[in-house]
């Protein structure tokens, strides 16, 4: 089969996609009676599915188990989710404990296809509530764009592993997307630089911004819920303690999130006398047409919202 040369760096996405289409039309294996020769990839969350779409292009049919706005920590799979896994050629997850329900679902599906965790090999932070203990890791790696770039390389490698003829396409698409992520990372650094250091303080619904804080120079003053939202319900005492920390640290605003519901953060803000701004999009993309219907859109929206709210 003819191999396409790797497109030069900076080649337009359209050309890269066209190259992918040529490969499919020219030499994709015959479909197994389902009328679609594309590789079927199931990603757990909408953020990961967006990365797969960017790297897979037209060669890949991408599906996410969770819907926009859905909370991965507390997700409860239904039987049709097992069927979605058993129909897939490749299953991608974040790992680091984001999807505690996935191992059981994978076993229930009877699927023998690879389940790849894209956080594997990344430097992990311990989950805040587990600091000093063994075990739980903080899964919110996508909030450090440099870790996101490494995870996108793992997406590329996983696709290539199950679909070797797509290697050229996946490599070119990943290169183009990682260039966009590099630009995003630089833009965030520039935006944050406009904030006085003493204003770079975050309070959110759950503890999702530790990687972001580490990379871009924020302090996470606190959150209502720990790193995982599972089975956690803050007490009146927790609310008062967080409000106290907000006053003590001079935090200008607090940010609810799209994946958590409830008005408890409003109570915290009222108690502390600060503004509620958001919601931010955190563990899941927003619905199609929202400013956060892609990972790039999500990061732009969150950073603009945070910087505007914390600016003096
Ligand atoms: Zn989370």
PDB file of C-alpha atoms and ligand atoms in Angstrom:
ATOM      1  CA  UNK A   1       0.000   0.000   0.000  1.00  0.00           C
ATOM      2  CA  UNK A   2       1.341   3.442  -0.832  1.00  0.00           C
ATOM      3  CA  UNK A   3       2.558   5.347   2.175  1.00  0.00           C
ATOM      4  CA  UNK A   4       1.944   9.056   2.266  1.00  0.00           C
ATOM      5  CA  UNK A   5       4.920  11.127   3.293  1.00  0.00           C
ATOM      6  CA  UNK A   6       4.483  12.942   6.595  1.00  0.00           C
ATOM      7  CA  UNK A   7       3.051  16.383   5.863  1.00  0.00           C
ATOM      8  CA  UNK A   8       5.387  19.211   6.790  1.00  0.00           C
ATOM      9  CA  UNK A   9       4.850  20.876  10.143  1.00  0.00           C
ATOM     10  CA  UNK A  10       2.265  23.601   9.859  1.00  0.00           C
ATOM     11  CA  UNK A  11       0.356  21.930   7.032  1.00  0.00           C
ATOM     12  CA  UNK A  12      -3.301  22.853   7.197  1.00  0.00           C
ATOM     13  CA  UNK A  13      -5.726  20.599   9.057  1.00  0.00           C
ATOM     14  CA  UNK A  14      -7.851  20.370   5.902  1.00  0.00           C
ATOM     15  CA  UNK A  15      -5.010  18.816   3.945  1.00  0.00           C
ATOM     16  CA  UNK A  16      -4.216  16.454   6.775  1.00  0.00           C
ATOM     17  CA  UNK A  17      -7.855  15.337   6.900  1.00  0.00           C
ATOM     18  CA  UNK A  18      -7.872  14.945   3.131  1.00  0.00           C
ATOM     19  CA  UNK A  19      -4.826  12.691   3.445  1.00  0.00           C
ATOM     20  CA  UNK A  20      -6.721  10.633   6.019  1.00  0.00           C
ATOM     21  CA  UNK A  21      -9.704  10.299   3.690  1.00  0.00           C
ATOM     22  CA  UNK A  22      -7.493   9.148   0.847  1.00  0.00           C
ATOM     23  CA  UNK A  23      -6.129   6.419   3.057  1.00  0.00           C
ATOM     24  CA  UNK A  24      -9.598   5.270   4.046  1.00  0.00           C
ATOM     25  CA  UNK A  25     -10.910   5.231   0.497  1.00  0.00           C
ATOM     26  CA  UNK A  26      -7.739   3.750  -0.876  1.00  0.00           C
ATOM     27  CA  UNK A  27      -6.839   1.006   1.501  1.00  0.00           C
ATOM     28  CA  UNK A  28      -9.010   0.673   4.577  1.00  0.00           C
ATOM     29  CA  UNK A  29      -9.901  -2.933   5.377  1.00  0.00           C
ATOM     30  CA  UNK A  30     -13.377  -4.026   4.328  1.00  0.00           C
ATOM     31  CA  UNK A  31     -16.016  -3.094   6.872  1.00  0.00           C
ATOM     32  CA  UNK A  32     -17.367  -6.014   8.877  1.00  0.00           C
ATOM     33  CA  UNK A  33     -20.889  -5.510   7.610  1.00  0.00           C
ATOM     34  CA  UNK A  34     -21.488  -2.288   9.485  1.00  0.00           C
ATOM     35  CA  UNK A  35     -20.951  -0.012   6.502  1.00  0.00           C
ATOM     36  CA  UNK A  36     -18.351   2.155   8.217  1.00  0.00           C
ATOM     37  CA  UNK A  37     -14.688   1.265   7.922  1.00  0.00           C
ATOM     38  CA  UNK A  38     -13.567   3.870  10.420  1.00  0.00           C
ATOM     39  CA  UNK A  39     -11.859   2.838  13.634  1.00  0.00           C
ATOM     40  CA  UNK A  40     -14.369   2.897  16.507  1.00  0.00           C
ATOM     41  CA  UNK A  41     -12.945   4.563  19.593  1.00  0.00           C
ATOM     42  CA  UNK A  42     -14.794   5.066  22.849  1.00  0.00           C
ATOM     43  CA  UNK A  43     -13.327   7.679  25.195  1.00  0.00           C
ATOM     44  CA  UNK A  44     -14.664   8.086  28.713  1.00  0.00           C
ATOM     45  CA  UNK A  45     -15.151  11.862  28.883  1.00  0.00           C
ATOM     46  CA  UNK A  46     -15.974  14.568  26.363  1.00  0.00           C
ATOM     47  CA  UNK A  47     -12.559  16.213  26.871  1.00  0.00           C
ATOM     48  CA  UNK A  48     -10.725  13.019  25.970  1.00  0.00           C
ATOM     49  CA  UNK A  49     -13.086  12.384  23.030  1.00  0.00           C
ATOM     50  CA  UNK A  50     -12.207  15.859  21.701  1.00  0.00           C
ATOM     51  CA  UNK A  51      -8.495  14.961  21.767  1.00  0.00           C
ATOM     52  CA  UNK A  52      -9.252  11.695  19.931  1.00  0.00           C
ATOM     53  CA  UNK A  53     -11.221  13.596  17.249  1.00  0.00           C
ATOM     54  CA  UNK A  54      -8.325  15.980  16.747  1.00  0.00           C
ATOM     55  CA  UNK A  55      -5.774  13.190  16.384  1.00  0.00           C
ATOM     56  CA  UNK A  56      -7.965  10.622  14.634  1.00  0.00           C
ATOM     57  CA  UNK A  57      -9.552  12.981  12.116  1.00  0.00           C
ATOM     58  CA  UNK A  58     -11.658  11.259   9.491  1.00  0.00           C
ATOM     59  CA  UNK A  59     -10.166   7.825  10.135  1.00  0.00           C
ATOM     60  CA  UNK A  60     -11.839   7.513  13.516  1.00  0.00           C
ATOM     61  CA  UNK A  61     -15.420   7.444  14.706  1.00  0.00           C
ATOM     62  CA  UNK A  62     -15.225   8.835  18.229  1.00  0.00           C
ATOM     63  CA  UNK A  63     -17.791   8.425  20.948  1.00  0.00           C
ATOM     64  CA  UNK A  64     -17.662   9.512  24.569  1.00  0.00           C
ATOM     65  CA  UNK A  65     -19.319   7.444  27.282  1.00  0.00           C
ATOM     66  CA  UNK A  66     -20.217  10.527  29.272  1.00  0.00           C
ATOM     67  CA  UNK A  67     -22.317  13.382  27.942  1.00  0.00           C
ATOM     68  CA  UNK A  68     -21.295  17.054  28.051  1.00  0.00           C
ATOM     69  CA  UNK A  69     -21.534  18.369  31.611  1.00  0.00           C
ATOM     70  CA  UNK A  70     -21.584  14.895  33.174  1.00  0.00           C
ATOM     71  CA  UNK A  71     -19.477  14.178  36.281  1.00  0.00           C
ATOM     72  CA  UNK A  72     -16.965  11.355  35.664  1.00  0.00           C
ATOM     73  CA  UNK A  73     -16.315  10.692  39.363  1.00  0.00           C
ATOM     74  CA  UNK A  74     -19.946   9.870  40.138  1.00  0.00           C
ATOM     75  CA  UNK A  75     -20.944   8.349  36.780  1.00  0.00           C
ATOM     76  CA  UNK A  76     -23.226   5.303  36.990  1.00  0.00           C
ATOM     77  CA  UNK A  77     -22.985   3.186  33.840  1.00  0.00           C
ATOM     78  CA  UNK A  78     -26.071   1.491  32.408  1.00  0.00           C
ATOM     79  CA  UNK A  79     -26.140  -1.775  30.346  1.00  0.00           C
ATOM     80  CA  UNK A  80     -26.006   0.085  27.036  1.00  0.00           C
ATOM     81  CA  UNK A  81     -22.640   1.540  28.106  1.00  0.00           C
ATOM     82  CA  UNK A  82     -21.232  -2.011  28.287  1.00  0.00           C
ATOM     83  CA  UNK A  83     -22.516  -2.579  24.735  1.00  0.00           C
ATOM     84  CA  UNK A  84     -20.774   0.597  23.584  1.00  0.00           C
ATOM     85  CA  UNK A  85     -17.489  -0.757  24.956  1.00  0.00           C
ATOM     86  CA  UNK A  86     -17.983  -4.182  23.376  1.00  0.00           C
ATOM     87  CA  UNK A  87     -18.519  -2.514  19.969  1.00  0.00           C
ATOM     88  CA  UNK A  88     -15.309  -0.478  20.197  1.00  0.00           C
ATOM     89  CA  UNK A  89     -11.912  -1.146  18.594  1.00  0.00           C
ATOM     90  CA  UNK A  90     -10.142   0.871  21.296  1.00  0.00           C
ATOM     91  CA  UNK A  91     -11.158   2.275  24.690  1.00  0.00           C
ATOM     92  CA  UNK A  92      -9.419   5.363  26.084  1.00  0.00           C
ATOM     93  CA  UNK A  93      -9.612   6.631  29.655  1.00  0.00           C
ATOM     94  CA  UNK A  94      -7.797   9.302  31.648  1.00  0.00           C
ATOM     95  CA  UNK A  95      -6.895   7.006  34.555  1.00  0.00           C
ATOM     96  CA  UNK A  96      -5.395   8.304  37.830  1.00  0.00           C
ATOM     97  CA  UNK A  97      -8.719   7.291  39.420  1.00  0.00           C
ATOM     98  CA  UNK A  98     -11.017   9.552  37.377  1.00  0.00           C
ATOM     99  CA  UNK A  99     -13.118   6.576  36.223  1.00  0.00           C
ATOM    100  CA  UNK A 100     -13.480   4.268  39.269  1.00  0.00           C
ATOM    101  CA  UNK A 101     -16.387   2.450  37.551  1.00  0.00           C
ATOM    102  CA  UNK A 102     -14.501   1.609  34.336  1.00  0.00           C
ATOM    103  CA  UNK A 103     -12.730  -1.643  35.265  1.00  0.00           C
ATOM    104  CA  UNK A 104     -16.041  -3.301  36.206  1.00  0.00           C
ATOM    105  CA  UNK A 105     -17.753  -1.936  33.107  1.00  0.00           C
ATOM    106  CA  UNK A 106     -14.914  -3.186  30.898  1.00  0.00           C
ATOM    107  CA  UNK A 107     -15.159  -6.653  32.468  1.00  0.00           C
ATOM    108  CA  UNK A 108     -18.965  -6.663  32.112  1.00  0.00           C
ATOM    109  CA  UNK A 109     -18.694  -5.710  28.444  1.00  0.00           C
ATOM    110  CA  UNK A 110     -16.648  -8.833  27.652  1.00  0.00           C
ATOM    111  CA  UNK A 111     -14.521  -6.622  25.425  1.00  0.00           C
ATOM    112  CA  UNK A 112     -11.008  -7.843  24.720  1.00  0.00           C
ATOM    113  CA  UNK A 113      -9.841  -4.659  22.996  1.00  0.00           C
ATOM    114  CA  UNK A 114      -7.160  -2.517  24.639  1.00  0.00           C
ATOM    115  CA  UNK A 115      -8.110  -0.109  27.397  1.00  0.00           C
ATOM    116  CA  UNK A 116      -5.476   2.628  27.396  1.00  0.00           C
ATOM    117  CA  UNK A 117      -5.102   5.217  30.169  1.00  0.00           C
ATOM    118  CA  UNK A 118      -3.646   8.396  28.682  1.00  0.00           C
ATOM    119  CA  UNK A 119      -2.297   9.666  32.014  1.00  0.00           C
ATOM    120  CA  UNK A 120       0.060   6.680  32.225  1.00  0.00           C
ATOM    121  CA  UNK A 121       3.624   7.941  32.391  1.00  0.00           C
ATOM    122  CA  UNK A 122       2.615  11.460  33.446  1.00  0.00           C
ATOM    123  CA  UNK A 123       3.873  12.859  36.712  1.00  0.00           C
ATOM    124  CA  UNK A 124       0.934  12.579  39.110  1.00  0.00           C
ATOM    125  CA  UNK A 125      -0.047  14.794  41.994  1.00  0.00           C
ATOM    126  CA  UNK A 126      -1.520  13.066  45.032  1.00  0.00           C
ATOM    127  CA  UNK A 127      -5.214  13.716  45.640  1.00  0.00           C
ATOM    128  CA  UNK A 128      -5.268  16.547  48.173  1.00  0.00           C
ATOM    129  CA  UNK A 129      -7.178  14.613  50.823  1.00  0.00           C
ATOM    130  CA  UNK A 130      -4.684  11.748  50.504  1.00  0.00           C
ATOM    131  CA  UNK A 131      -1.527  13.813  50.890  1.00  0.00           C
ATOM    132  CA  UNK A 132       1.091  11.822  52.749  1.00  0.00           C
ATOM    133  CA  UNK A 133      -0.842   8.579  52.373  1.00  0.00           C
ATOM    134  CA  UNK A 134      -0.444   5.912  49.750  1.00  0.00           C
ATOM    135  CA  UNK A 135      -2.919   5.636  46.972  1.00  0.00           C
ATOM    136  CA  UNK A 136      -5.224   8.177  45.468  1.00  0.00           C
ATOM    137  CA  UNK A 137      -3.970  10.428  42.692  1.00  0.00           C
ATOM    138  CA  UNK A 138      -5.386  13.678  41.358  1.00  0.00           C
ATOM    139  CA  UNK A 139      -6.803  12.868  37.901  1.00  0.00           C
ATOM    140  CA  UNK A 140      -7.350  16.439  36.609  1.00  0.00           C
ATOM    141  CA  UNK A 141      -4.233  16.422  34.396  1.00  0.00           C
ATOM    142  CA  UNK A 142      -5.889  18.301  31.494  1.00  0.00           C
ATOM    143  CA  UNK A 143      -5.655  21.571  33.443  1.00  0.00           C
ATOM    144  CA  UNK A 144      -1.875  21.593  32.873  1.00  0.00           C
ATOM    145  CA  UNK A 145      -1.621  22.056  29.098  1.00  0.00           C
ATOM    146  CA  UNK A 146       1.895  20.576  29.056  1.00  0.00           C
ATOM    147  CA  UNK A 147       0.579  17.358  30.591  1.00  0.00           C
ATOM    148  CA  UNK A 148      -2.265  17.529  28.055  1.00  0.00           C
ATOM    149  CA  UNK A 149       0.309  17.572  25.227  1.00  0.00           C
ATOM    150  CA  UNK A 150       1.940  14.404  26.591  1.00  0.00           C
ATOM    151  CA  UNK A 151      -1.475  12.755  26.935  1.00  0.00           C
ATOM    152  CA  UNK A 152      -2.303  13.655  23.309  1.00  0.00           C
ATOM    153  CA  UNK A 153       0.899  11.849  22.296  1.00  0.00           C
ATOM    154  CA  UNK A 154      -0.418   8.788  24.104  1.00  0.00           C
ATOM    155  CA  UNK A 155      -3.697   9.096  22.169  1.00  0.00           C
ATOM    156  CA  UNK A 156      -1.644   9.182  18.950  1.00  0.00           C
ATOM    157  CA  UNK A 157       0.364   6.108  19.967  1.00  0.00           C
ATOM    158  CA  UNK A 158      -2.735   4.162  21.034  1.00  0.00           C
ATOM    159  CA  UNK A 159      -4.480   4.870  17.709  1.00  0.00           C
ATOM    160  CA  UNK A 160      -1.351   3.870  15.791  1.00  0.00           C
ATOM    161  CA  UNK A 161      -1.071   0.639  17.781  1.00  0.00           C
ATOM    162  CA  UNK A 162      -4.556  -0.557  16.771  1.00  0.00           C
ATOM    163  CA  UNK A 163      -4.475   0.987  13.265  1.00  0.00           C
ATOM    164  CA  UNK A 164      -0.881   0.946  11.947  1.00  0.00           C
ATOM    165  CA  UNK A 165      -1.849   2.115   8.408  1.00  0.00           C
ATOM    166  CA  UNK A 166      -3.075   5.367   9.993  1.00  0.00           C
ATOM    167  CA  UNK A 167       0.305   6.208  11.479  1.00  0.00           C
ATOM    168  CA  UNK A 168       1.098   9.059   9.069  1.00  0.00           C
ATOM    169  CA  UNK A 169      -2.295  10.660   9.588  1.00  0.00           C
ATOM    170  CA  UNK A 170      -2.203  10.353  13.361  1.00  0.00           C
ATOM    171  CA  UNK A 171       1.320  11.720  13.544  1.00  0.00           C
ATOM    172  CA  UNK A 172       0.510  14.753  11.382  1.00  0.00           C
ATOM    173  CA  UNK A 173      -2.774  15.489  13.167  1.00  0.00           C
ATOM    174  CA  UNK A 174      -1.171  15.161  16.610  1.00  0.00           C
ATOM    175  CA  UNK A 175       1.663  17.459  15.586  1.00  0.00           C
ATOM    176  CA  UNK A 176      -0.775  20.125  14.358  1.00  0.00           C
ATOM    177  CA  UNK A 177      -2.942  19.835  17.485  1.00  0.00           C
ATOM    178  CA  UNK A 178       0.032  19.914  19.867  1.00  0.00           C
ATOM    179  CA  UNK A 179       1.163  23.141  18.147  1.00  0.00           C
ATOM    180  CA  UNK A 180      -2.251  24.591  19.049  1.00  0.00           C
ATOM    181  CA  UNK A 181      -1.810  23.391  22.631  1.00  0.00           C
ATOM    182  CA  UNK A 182       1.621  25.037  22.804  1.00  0.00           C
ATOM    183  CA  UNK A 183       0.041  28.316  21.737  1.00  0.00           C
ATOM    184  CA  UNK A 184      -2.708  27.814  24.336  1.00  0.00           C
ATOM    185  CA  UNK A 185      -0.145  27.212  27.086  1.00  0.00           C
ATOM    186  CA  UNK A 186       1.735  30.411  26.179  1.00  0.00           C
ATOM    187  CA  UNK A 187      -1.523  32.392  26.037  1.00  0.00           C
ATOM    188  CA  UNK A 188      -2.506  31.212  29.534  1.00  0.00           C
ATOM    189  CA  UNK A 189       0.901  32.224  30.918  1.00  0.00           C
ATOM    190  CA  UNK A 190       0.445  35.692  29.357  1.00  0.00           C
ATOM    191  CA  UNK A 191      -3.095  36.080  30.720  1.00  0.00           C
ATOM    192  CA  UNK A 192      -2.096  35.065  34.234  1.00  0.00           C
ATOM    193  CA  UNK A 193       0.836  37.490  34.126  1.00  0.00           C
ATOM    194  CA  UNK A 194      -1.710  40.343  34.031  1.00  0.00           C
ATOM    195  CA  UNK A 195      -2.943  39.358  37.519  1.00  0.00           C
ATOM    196  CA  UNK A 196      -1.120  40.559  40.634  1.00  0.00           C
ATOM    197  CA  UNK A 197       0.384  37.548  42.424  1.00  0.00           C
ATOM    198  CA  UNK A 198      -1.717  38.114  45.549  1.00  0.00           C
ATOM    199  CA  UNK A 199      -4.943  37.821  43.480  1.00  0.00           C
ATOM    200  CA  UNK A 200      -4.072  34.398  42.018  1.00  0.00           C
ATOM    201  CA  UNK A 201      -6.259  32.446  44.432  1.00  0.00           C
ATOM    202  CA  UNK A 202      -8.855  29.828  43.560  1.00  0.00           C
ATOM    203  CA  UNK A 203     -11.903  28.459  45.331  1.00  0.00           C
ATOM    204  CA  UNK A 204     -14.064  26.030  43.350  1.00  0.00           C
ATOM    205  CA  UNK A 205     -16.788  23.431  43.923  1.00  0.00           C
ATOM    206  CA  UNK A 206     -14.399  20.487  43.919  1.00  0.00           C
ATOM    207  CA  UNK A 207     -10.622  20.244  43.973  1.00  0.00           C
ATOM    208  CA  UNK A 208     -10.004  20.222  40.230  1.00  0.00           C
ATOM    209  CA  UNK A 209      -7.406  22.995  39.725  1.00  0.00           C
ATOM    210  CA  UNK A 210      -4.270  21.669  41.450  1.00  0.00           C
ATOM    211  CA  UNK A 211      -2.405  20.932  38.182  1.00  0.00           C
ATOM    212  CA  UNK A 212      -3.520  24.295  36.793  1.00  0.00           C
ATOM    213  CA  UNK A 213      -2.299  26.028  39.966  1.00  0.00           C
ATOM    214  CA  UNK A 214       1.042  24.230  39.814  1.00  0.00           C
ATOM    215  CA  UNK A 215       1.669  25.103  36.164  1.00  0.00           C
ATOM    216  CA  UNK A 216       0.332  28.667  36.050  1.00  0.00           C
ATOM    217  CA  UNK A 217       1.147  29.926  39.535  1.00  0.00           C
ATOM    218  CA  UNK A 218      -2.100  29.969  41.517  1.00  0.00           C
ATOM    219  CA  UNK A 219      -2.873  28.991  45.089  1.00  0.00           C
ATOM    220  CA  UNK A 220      -5.877  26.717  45.612  1.00  0.00           C
ATOM    221  CA  UNK A 221      -7.270  28.181  48.838  1.00  0.00           C
ATOM    222  CA  UNK A 222      -9.911  25.499  49.129  1.00  0.00           C
ATOM    223  CA  UNK A 223     -12.894  23.761  47.612  1.00  0.00           C
ATOM    224  CA  UNK A 224     -16.200  22.507  48.885  1.00  0.00           C
ATOM    225  CA  UNK A 225     -15.557  18.929  47.784  1.00  0.00           C
ATOM    226  CA  UNK A 226     -12.307  16.942  47.582  1.00  0.00           C
ATOM    227  CA  UNK A 227     -10.516  15.789  44.406  1.00  0.00           C
ATOM    228  CA  UNK A 228     -13.303  13.300  43.741  1.00  0.00           C
ATOM    229  CA  UNK A 229     -16.927  14.380  44.084  1.00  0.00           C
ATOM    230  CA  UNK A 230     -17.995  10.839  45.013  1.00  0.00           C
ATOM    231  CA  UNK A 231     -19.950  10.365  48.212  1.00  0.00           C
ATOM    232  CA  UNK A 232     -18.835  13.690  49.583  1.00  0.00           C
ATOM    233  CA  UNK A 233     -21.286  16.056  51.156  1.00  0.00           C
ATOM    234  CA  UNK A 234     -19.921  19.086  52.937  1.00  0.00           C
ATOM    235  CA  UNK A 235     -21.202  19.879  56.418  1.00  0.00           C
ATOM    236  CA  UNK A 236     -22.253  23.283  57.754  1.00  0.00           C
ATOM    237  CA  UNK A 237     -18.874  23.255  59.498  1.00  0.00           C
ATOM    238  CA  UNK A 238     -17.064  22.759  56.147  1.00  0.00           C
ATOM    239  CA  UNK A 239     -18.970  25.709  54.664  1.00  0.00           C
ATOM    240  CA  UNK A 240     -18.016  27.996  57.545  1.00  0.00           C
ATOM    241  CA  UNK A 241     -14.384  26.861  57.465  1.00  0.00           C
ATOM    242  CA  UNK A 242     -14.112  27.567  53.721  1.00  0.00           C
ATOM    243  CA  UNK A 243     -15.773  30.996  54.106  1.00  0.00           C
ATOM    244  CA  UNK A 244     -13.277  31.758  56.870  1.00  0.00           C
ATOM    245  CA  UNK A 245     -10.328  30.800  54.624  1.00  0.00           C
ATOM    246  CA  UNK A 246     -11.704  33.003  51.820  1.00  0.00           C
ATOM    247  CA  UNK A 247     -11.869  36.026  54.134  1.00  0.00           C
ATOM    248  CA  UNK A 248      -8.453  35.321  55.648  1.00  0.00           C
ATOM    249  CA  UNK A 249      -6.752  34.930  52.237  1.00  0.00           C
ATOM    250  CA  UNK A 250      -8.612  37.797  50.583  1.00  0.00           C
ATOM    251  CA  UNK A 251      -9.994  35.614  47.781  1.00  0.00           C
ATOM    252  CA  UNK A 252     -11.982  37.928  45.458  1.00  0.00           C
ATOM    253  CA  UNK A 253     -14.461  35.411  43.954  1.00  0.00           C
ATOM    254  CA  UNK A 254     -15.495  31.760  43.978  1.00  0.00           C
ATOM    255  CA  UNK A 255     -16.233  29.563  40.961  1.00  0.00           C
ATOM    256  CA  UNK A 256     -18.926  26.871  40.689  1.00  0.00           C
ATOM    257  CA  UNK A 257     -18.478  24.191  38.006  1.00  0.00           C
ATOM    258  CA  UNK A 258     -20.549  22.693  35.211  1.00  0.00           C
ATOM    259  CA  UNK A 259     -20.173  19.143  36.565  1.00  0.00           C
ATOM    260  CA  UNK A 260     -21.418  19.835  40.086  1.00  0.00           C
ATOM    261  CA  UNK A 261     -24.865  20.992  41.103  1.00  0.00           C
ATOM    262  CA  UNK A 262     -26.302  22.623  44.167  1.00  0.00           C
ATOM    263  CA  UNK A 263     -26.168  25.987  45.786  1.00  0.00           C
ATOM    264  CA  UNK A 264     -23.699  25.240  48.596  1.00  0.00           C
ATOM    265  CA  UNK A 265     -20.977  27.346  47.015  1.00  0.00           C
ATOM    266  CA  UNK A 266     -23.464  30.242  46.961  1.00  0.00           C
ATOM    267  CA  UNK A 267     -23.820  29.797  50.733  1.00  0.00           C
ATOM    268  CA  UNK A 268     -20.034  29.896  51.088  1.00  0.00           C
ATOM    269  CA  UNK A 269     -19.842  33.068  49.004  1.00  0.00           C
ATOM    270  CA  UNK A 270     -22.656  34.711  50.950  1.00  0.00           C
ATOM    271  CA  UNK A 271     -21.011  33.803  54.247  1.00  0.00           C
ATOM    272  CA  UNK A 272     -17.651  35.170  53.031  1.00  0.00           C
ATOM    273  CA  UNK A 273     -19.127  38.207  51.274  1.00  0.00           C
ATOM    274  CA  UNK A 274     -17.552  37.490  47.878  1.00  0.00           C
ATOM    275  CA  UNK A 275     -18.816  37.162  44.313  1.00  0.00           C
ATOM    276  CA  UNK A 276     -19.901  33.911  42.618  1.00  0.00           C
ATOM    277  CA  UNK A 277     -18.585  33.778  39.028  1.00  0.00           C
ATOM    278  CA  UNK A 278     -19.136  31.074  36.441  1.00  0.00           C
ATOM    279  CA  UNK A 279     -19.784  28.218  36.281  1.00  0.00           C
ATOM    280  CA  UNK A 280     -16.406  27.171  34.953  1.00  0.00           C
ATOM    281  CA  UNK A 281     -16.261  24.112  32.704  1.00  0.00           C
ATOM    282  CA  UNK A 282     -14.051  21.634  34.529  1.00  0.00           C
ATOM    283  CA  UNK A 283     -14.263  17.835  34.139  1.00  0.00           C
ATOM    284  CA  UNK A 284     -16.460  17.866  31.023  1.00  0.00           C
ATOM    285  CA  UNK A 285     -17.025  19.986  27.939  1.00  0.00           C
ATOM    286  CA  UNK A 286     -20.140  22.091  27.591  1.00  0.00           C
ATOM    287  CA  UNK A 287     -22.914  21.225  25.124  1.00  0.00           C
ATOM    288  CA  UNK A 288     -22.409  21.786  21.378  1.00  0.00           C
ATOM    289  CA  UNK A 289     -22.572  25.480  20.592  1.00  0.00           C
ATOM    290  CA  UNK A 290     -21.381  26.531  24.061  1.00  0.00           C
ATOM    291  CA  UNK A 291     -18.038  28.343  24.388  1.00  0.00           C
ATOM    292  CA  UNK A 292     -16.567  25.146  25.864  1.00  0.00           C
ATOM    293  CA  UNK A 293     -17.587  22.557  23.274  1.00  0.00           C
ATOM    294  CA  UNK A 294     -13.897  21.788  22.645  1.00  0.00           C
ATOM    295  CA  UNK A 295     -10.922  21.472  25.018  1.00  0.00           C
ATOM    296  CA  UNK A 296      -9.383  24.642  23.535  1.00  0.00           C
ATOM    297  CA  UNK A 297     -12.683  26.466  24.054  1.00  0.00           C
ATOM    298  CA  UNK A 298     -12.958  25.172  27.615  1.00  0.00           C
ATOM    299  CA  UNK A 299      -9.495  26.394  28.566  1.00  0.00           C
ATOM    300  CA  UNK A 300     -10.025  29.793  26.922  1.00  0.00           C
ATOM    301  CA  UNK A 301     -13.372  30.273  28.651  1.00  0.00           C
ATOM    302  CA  UNK A 302     -12.100  29.252  32.088  1.00  0.00           C
ATOM    303  CA  UNK A 303      -8.939  31.354  31.941  1.00  0.00           C
ATOM    304  CA  UNK A 304     -10.792  34.440  30.665  1.00  0.00           C
ATOM    305  CA  UNK A 305     -13.453  34.000  33.359  1.00  0.00           C
ATOM    306  CA  UNK A 306     -10.919  33.477  36.159  1.00  0.00           C
ATOM    307  CA  UNK A 307      -8.662  36.352  35.119  1.00  0.00           C
ATOM    308  CA  UNK A 308     -11.595  38.787  34.690  1.00  0.00           C
ATOM    309  CA  UNK A 309     -13.027  37.847  38.106  1.00  0.00           C
ATOM    310  CA  UNK A 310      -9.727  38.079  40.003  1.00  0.00           C
ATOM    311  CA  UNK A 311      -8.424  41.270  38.365  1.00  0.00           C
ATOM    312  CA  UNK A 312      -8.402  44.224  40.825  1.00  0.00           C
TER     313      UNK A 312
HETATM  314 ZN1  LIG B   1     -13.063  16.149  39.077  1.00  0.00          ZN
END
